[in-house]
Short mmCIF file of C-alpha atoms in Angstrom, two decimals:
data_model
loop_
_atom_site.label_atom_id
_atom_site.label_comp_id
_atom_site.label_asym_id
_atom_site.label_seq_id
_atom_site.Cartn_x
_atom_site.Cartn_y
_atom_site.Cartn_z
CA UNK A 1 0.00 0.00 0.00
CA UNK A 2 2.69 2.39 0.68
CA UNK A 3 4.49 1.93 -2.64
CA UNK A 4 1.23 2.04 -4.64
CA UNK A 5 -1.30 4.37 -2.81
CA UNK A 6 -2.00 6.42 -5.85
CA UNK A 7 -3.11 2.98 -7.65
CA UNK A 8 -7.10 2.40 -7.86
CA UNK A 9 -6.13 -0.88 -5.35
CA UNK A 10 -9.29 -3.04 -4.97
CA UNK A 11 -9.73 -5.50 -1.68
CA UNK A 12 -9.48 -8.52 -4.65
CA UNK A 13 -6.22 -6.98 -6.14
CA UNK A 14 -4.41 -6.63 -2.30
CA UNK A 15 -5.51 -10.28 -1.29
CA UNK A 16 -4.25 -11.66 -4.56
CA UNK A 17 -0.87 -10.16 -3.67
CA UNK A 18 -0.70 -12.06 -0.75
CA UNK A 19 -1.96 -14.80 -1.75
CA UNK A 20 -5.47 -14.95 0.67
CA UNK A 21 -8.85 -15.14 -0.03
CA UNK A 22 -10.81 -11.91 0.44
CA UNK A 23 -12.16 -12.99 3.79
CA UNK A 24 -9.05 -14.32 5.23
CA UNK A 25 -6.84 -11.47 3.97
CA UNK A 26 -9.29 -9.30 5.80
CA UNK A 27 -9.28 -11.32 8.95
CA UNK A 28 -5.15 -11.29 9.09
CA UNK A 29 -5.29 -7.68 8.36
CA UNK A 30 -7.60 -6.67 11.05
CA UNK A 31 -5.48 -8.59 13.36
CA UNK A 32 -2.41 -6.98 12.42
CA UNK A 33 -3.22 -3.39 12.13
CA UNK A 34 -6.57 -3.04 13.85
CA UNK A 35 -8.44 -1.89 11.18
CA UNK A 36 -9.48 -2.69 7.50
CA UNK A 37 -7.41 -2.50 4.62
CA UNK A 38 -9.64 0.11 2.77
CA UNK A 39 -9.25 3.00 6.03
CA UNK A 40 -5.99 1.53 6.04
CA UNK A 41 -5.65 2.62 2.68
CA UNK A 42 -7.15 5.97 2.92
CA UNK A 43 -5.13 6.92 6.04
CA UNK A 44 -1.91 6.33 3.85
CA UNK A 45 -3.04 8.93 1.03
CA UNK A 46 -4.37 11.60 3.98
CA UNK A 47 -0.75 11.14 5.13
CA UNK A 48 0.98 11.51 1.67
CA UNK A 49 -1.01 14.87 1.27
CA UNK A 50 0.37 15.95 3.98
CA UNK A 51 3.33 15.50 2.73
CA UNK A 52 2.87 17.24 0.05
CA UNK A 53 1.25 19.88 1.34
CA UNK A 54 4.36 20.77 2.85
CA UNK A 55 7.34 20.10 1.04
CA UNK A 56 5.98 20.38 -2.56
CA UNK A 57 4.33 23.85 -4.61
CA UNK A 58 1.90 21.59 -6.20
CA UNK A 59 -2.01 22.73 -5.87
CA UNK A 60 -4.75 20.74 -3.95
CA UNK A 61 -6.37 19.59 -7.04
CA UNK A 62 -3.34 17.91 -8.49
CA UNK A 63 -2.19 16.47 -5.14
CA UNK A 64 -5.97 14.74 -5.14
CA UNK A 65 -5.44 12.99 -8.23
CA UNK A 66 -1.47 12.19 -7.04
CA UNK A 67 -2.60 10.54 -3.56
CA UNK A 68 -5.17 8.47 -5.62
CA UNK A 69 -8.73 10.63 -5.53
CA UNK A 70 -10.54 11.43 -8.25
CA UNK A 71 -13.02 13.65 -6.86
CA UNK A 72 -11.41 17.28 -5.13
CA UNK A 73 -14.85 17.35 -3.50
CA UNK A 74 -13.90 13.96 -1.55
CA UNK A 75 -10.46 14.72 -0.83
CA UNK A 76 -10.92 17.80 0.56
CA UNK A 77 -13.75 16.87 2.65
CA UNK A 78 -11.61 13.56 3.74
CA UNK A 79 -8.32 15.32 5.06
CA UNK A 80 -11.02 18.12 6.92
CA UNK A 81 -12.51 15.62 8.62
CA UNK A 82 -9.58 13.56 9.69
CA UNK A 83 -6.90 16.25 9.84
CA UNK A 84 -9.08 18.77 11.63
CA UNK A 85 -8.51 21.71 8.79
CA UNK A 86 -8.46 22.16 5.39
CA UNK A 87 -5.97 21.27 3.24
CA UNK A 88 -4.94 24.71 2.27
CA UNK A 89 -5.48 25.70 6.23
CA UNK A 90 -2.93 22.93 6.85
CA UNK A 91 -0.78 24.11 4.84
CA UNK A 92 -0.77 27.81 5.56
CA UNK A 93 -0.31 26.71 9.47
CA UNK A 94 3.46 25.46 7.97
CA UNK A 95 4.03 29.49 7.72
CA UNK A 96 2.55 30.89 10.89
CA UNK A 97 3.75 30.86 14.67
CA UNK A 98 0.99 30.44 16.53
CA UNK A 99 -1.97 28.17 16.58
CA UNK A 100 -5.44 29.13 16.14
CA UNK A 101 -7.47 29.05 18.31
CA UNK A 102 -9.72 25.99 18.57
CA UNK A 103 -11.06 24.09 21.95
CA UNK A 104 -11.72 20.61 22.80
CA UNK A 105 -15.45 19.38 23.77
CA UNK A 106 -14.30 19.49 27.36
CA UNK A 107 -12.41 22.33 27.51
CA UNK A 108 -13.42 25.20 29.89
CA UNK A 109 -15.13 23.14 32.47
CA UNK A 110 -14.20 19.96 34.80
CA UNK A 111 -17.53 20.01 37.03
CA UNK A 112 -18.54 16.05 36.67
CA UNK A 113 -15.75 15.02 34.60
CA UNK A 114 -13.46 11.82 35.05
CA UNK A 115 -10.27 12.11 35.36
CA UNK A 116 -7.74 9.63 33.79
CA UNK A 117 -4.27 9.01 34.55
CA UNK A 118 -1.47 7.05 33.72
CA UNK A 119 2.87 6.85 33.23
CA UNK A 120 4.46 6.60 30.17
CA UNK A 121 6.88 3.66 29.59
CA UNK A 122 9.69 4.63 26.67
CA UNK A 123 12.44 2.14 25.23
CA UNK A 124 16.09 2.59 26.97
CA UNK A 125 17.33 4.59 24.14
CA UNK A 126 14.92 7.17 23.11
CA UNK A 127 16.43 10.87 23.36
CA UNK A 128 14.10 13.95 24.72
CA UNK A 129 10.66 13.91 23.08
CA UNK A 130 7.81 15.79 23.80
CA UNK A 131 4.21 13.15 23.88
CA UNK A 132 0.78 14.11 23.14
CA UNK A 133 -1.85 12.10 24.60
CA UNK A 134 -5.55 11.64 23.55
CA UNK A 135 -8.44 10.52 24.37
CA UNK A 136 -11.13 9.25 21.82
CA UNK A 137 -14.76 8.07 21.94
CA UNK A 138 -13.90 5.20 19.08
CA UNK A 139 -10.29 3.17 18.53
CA UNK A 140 -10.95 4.40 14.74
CA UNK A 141 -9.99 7.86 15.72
CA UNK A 142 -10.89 11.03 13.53
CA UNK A 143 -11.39 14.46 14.63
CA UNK A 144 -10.78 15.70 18.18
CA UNK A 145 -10.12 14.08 21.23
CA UNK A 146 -12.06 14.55 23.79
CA UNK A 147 -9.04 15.90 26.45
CA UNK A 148 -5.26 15.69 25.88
CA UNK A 149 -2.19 16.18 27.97
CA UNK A 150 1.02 17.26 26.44
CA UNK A 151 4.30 16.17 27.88
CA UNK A 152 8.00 17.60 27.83
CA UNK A 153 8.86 15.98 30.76
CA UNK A 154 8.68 12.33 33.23
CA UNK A 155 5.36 12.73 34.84
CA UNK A 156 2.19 11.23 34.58
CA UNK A 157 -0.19 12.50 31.84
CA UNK A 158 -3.55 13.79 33.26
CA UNK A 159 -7.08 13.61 31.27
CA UNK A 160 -10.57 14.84 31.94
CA UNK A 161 -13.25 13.20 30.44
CA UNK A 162 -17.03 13.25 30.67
CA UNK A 163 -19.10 9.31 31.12
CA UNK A 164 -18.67 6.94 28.31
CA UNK A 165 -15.66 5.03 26.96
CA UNK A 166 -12.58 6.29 25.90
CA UNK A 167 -9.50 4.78 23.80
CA UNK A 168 -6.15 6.38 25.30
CA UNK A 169 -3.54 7.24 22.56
CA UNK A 170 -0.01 8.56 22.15
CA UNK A 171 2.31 9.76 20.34
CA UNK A 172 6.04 11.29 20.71
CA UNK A 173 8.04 13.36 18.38
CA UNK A 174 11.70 14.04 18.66
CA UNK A 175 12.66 17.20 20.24
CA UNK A 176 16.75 17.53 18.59
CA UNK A 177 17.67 19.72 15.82
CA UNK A 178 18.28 16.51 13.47
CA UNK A 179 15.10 16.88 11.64
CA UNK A 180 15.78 17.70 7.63
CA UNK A 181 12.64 19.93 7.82
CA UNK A 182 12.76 22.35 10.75
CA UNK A 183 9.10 22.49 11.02
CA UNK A 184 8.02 19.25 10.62
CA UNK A 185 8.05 17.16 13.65
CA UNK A 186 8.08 13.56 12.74
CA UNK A 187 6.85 11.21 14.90
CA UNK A 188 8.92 9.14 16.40
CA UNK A 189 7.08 6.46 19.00
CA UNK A 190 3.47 5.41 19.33
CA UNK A 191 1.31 3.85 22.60
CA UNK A 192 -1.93 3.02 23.43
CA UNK A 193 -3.83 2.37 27.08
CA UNK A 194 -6.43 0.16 28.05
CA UNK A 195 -10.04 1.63 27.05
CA UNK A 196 -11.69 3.63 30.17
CA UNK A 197 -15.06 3.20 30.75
CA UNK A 198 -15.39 6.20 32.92
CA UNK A 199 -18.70 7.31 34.69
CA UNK A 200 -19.65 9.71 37.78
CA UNK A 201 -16.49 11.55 38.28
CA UNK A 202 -14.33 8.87 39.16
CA UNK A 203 -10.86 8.54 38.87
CA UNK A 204 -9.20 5.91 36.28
CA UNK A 205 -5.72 4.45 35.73
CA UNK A 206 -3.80 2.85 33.06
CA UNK A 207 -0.34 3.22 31.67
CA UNK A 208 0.93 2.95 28.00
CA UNK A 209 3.96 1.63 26.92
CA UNK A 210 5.68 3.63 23.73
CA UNK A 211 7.65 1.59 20.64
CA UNK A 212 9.07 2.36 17.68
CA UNK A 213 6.58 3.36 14.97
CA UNK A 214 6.40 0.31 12.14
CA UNK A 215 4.56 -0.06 9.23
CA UNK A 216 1.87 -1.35 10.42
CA UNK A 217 0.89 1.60 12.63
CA UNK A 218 -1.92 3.75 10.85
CA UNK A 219 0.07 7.19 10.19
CA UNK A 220 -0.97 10.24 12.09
CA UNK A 221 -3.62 12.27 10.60
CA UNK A 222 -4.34 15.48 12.69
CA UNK A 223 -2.25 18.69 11.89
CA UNK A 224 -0.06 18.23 14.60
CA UNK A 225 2.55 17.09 15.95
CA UNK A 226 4.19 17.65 12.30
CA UNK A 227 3.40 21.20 12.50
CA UNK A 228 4.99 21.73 16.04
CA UNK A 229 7.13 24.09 15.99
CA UNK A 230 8.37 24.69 19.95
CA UNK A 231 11.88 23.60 20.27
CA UNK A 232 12.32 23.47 24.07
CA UNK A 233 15.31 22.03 26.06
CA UNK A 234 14.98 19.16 27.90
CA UNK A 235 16.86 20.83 30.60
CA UNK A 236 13.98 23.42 31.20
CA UNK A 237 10.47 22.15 30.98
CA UNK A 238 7.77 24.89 29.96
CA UNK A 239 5.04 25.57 31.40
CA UNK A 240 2.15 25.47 29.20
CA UNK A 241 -1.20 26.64 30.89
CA UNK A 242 -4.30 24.34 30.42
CA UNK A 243 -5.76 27.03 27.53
CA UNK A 244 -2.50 26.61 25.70
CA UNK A 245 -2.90 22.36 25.78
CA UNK A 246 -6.67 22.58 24.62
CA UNK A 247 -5.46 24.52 21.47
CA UNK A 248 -2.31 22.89 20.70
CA UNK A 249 -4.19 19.77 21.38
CA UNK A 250 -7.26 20.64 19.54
CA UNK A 251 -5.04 20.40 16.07
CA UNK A 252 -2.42 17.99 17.25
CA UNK A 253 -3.04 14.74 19.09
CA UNK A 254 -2.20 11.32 18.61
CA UNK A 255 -3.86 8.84 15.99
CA UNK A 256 -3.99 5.19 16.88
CA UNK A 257 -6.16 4.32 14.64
CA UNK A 258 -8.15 5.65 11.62
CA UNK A 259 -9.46 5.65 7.81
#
């Protein structure tokens, strides 16, 4: 799928290649990735746009047809809905320091809300990154999360949620200066936590362990953490109020999964 995301690939076409039945290809992949091979799919070309959104000139009508869409009207309504703006908004945020400003569903109040808590567990090796964590109503995630937690330091990530069930996701970037695009923050290591079921304003635990991204993770969809500019020293932590998480976080959290 990677190599040939711009081809018209049909379910019958991708099982043939590996040799499965329809059903059984579907079965394995499902397994594997946590989702089908057709969001699959479609999360691949929303993340190629991206791509070139940034680092090519080329319009939004021909980077529809080069990420396999025939249809501008599709695309564009696509990417909205899973990157959380348009693509020419996404692009024009490459150019501009500050966010804009956009709020989460639970942002401004905590009266009756859950809260949900948890460590982060990295490999040995990994150098100073900065993790965004989400939480989302579905483990298909597109648009918002419902509360986030950004972190530039060790120390337990905090989110407020309202009753229902919630799918905890994260994602770190990198925070050196070895990136070959300033402003594009890769990401680097991807987690997930046991669903919450949270009701009556309890308090919940669980922790998620981090990896190394493969690829069979679905790519990350929402403007962020690409667009992250803030290059902060590991050495001094900042100090980012609760307003400035819901509106970094409103454009930049984790995807675990999507299509």
């Amino acid at each position: 799928m990677w190599q040939h995301y711009a081809d018209p690939l049909s379910l019958e076409q991708l099982a043939g290649t590996a040799s499965y039945s329809k059903f059984h290809y579907t079965r394995i992949f499902n397994q594997l990735t946590g989702t089908s091979p057709g969001r699959f799919l479609t999360a691949i070309r929303l993340f190629m746009a991206k791509r070139h959104l940034l680092e090519t000139q080329a319009s939004v009508t021909d980077i529809t047809f080069r990420v396999g869409y025939n249809s501008l009207g599709t695309f564009t309504s696509r990417f909205t809905r899973s990157v959380g703006v348009s693509p020419t908004r996404y692009r024009s945020l490459a150019q501009d320091d500050d966010l804009p400003p956009l709020t989460l569903p639970a942002a401004g109040t905590r009266h009756g809300l859950s809260t949900v808590t948890g460590r982060l567990w990295f490999p040995s090796d990994v150098g100073p990154v900065r993790v965004y964590v989400g939480a989302f109503n579905t483990p298909i995630v597109e648009g918002y999360p419902q509360a986030c937690d950004i972190l530039d330091e060790p120390r337990p990530f905090r989110l407020d949620v309202p009753d229902g069930l919630w799918f905890i996701r994260a994602t770190a970037v990198a925070m050196d200066d070895d990136c070959p695009v300033p402003h594009i923050r890769p990401p680097r290591l991807v987690g997930s936590g046991w669903a919450v079921r949270a009701r009556g304003g309890r308090a919940y635990s669980t922790d998620v362990q981090l990896r190394e991204v493969t690829q069979l993770d679905l790519p990350i969809l929402l403007a962020l953490p690409e667009l992250d500019r803030a290059r902060r020293s590991p050495r001094t932590p900042p100090t980012l109020s609760l307003a400035d998480q819901q509106v970094r976080c409103a454009i930049t959290t984790p995807l675990g999964k999507a299509g």
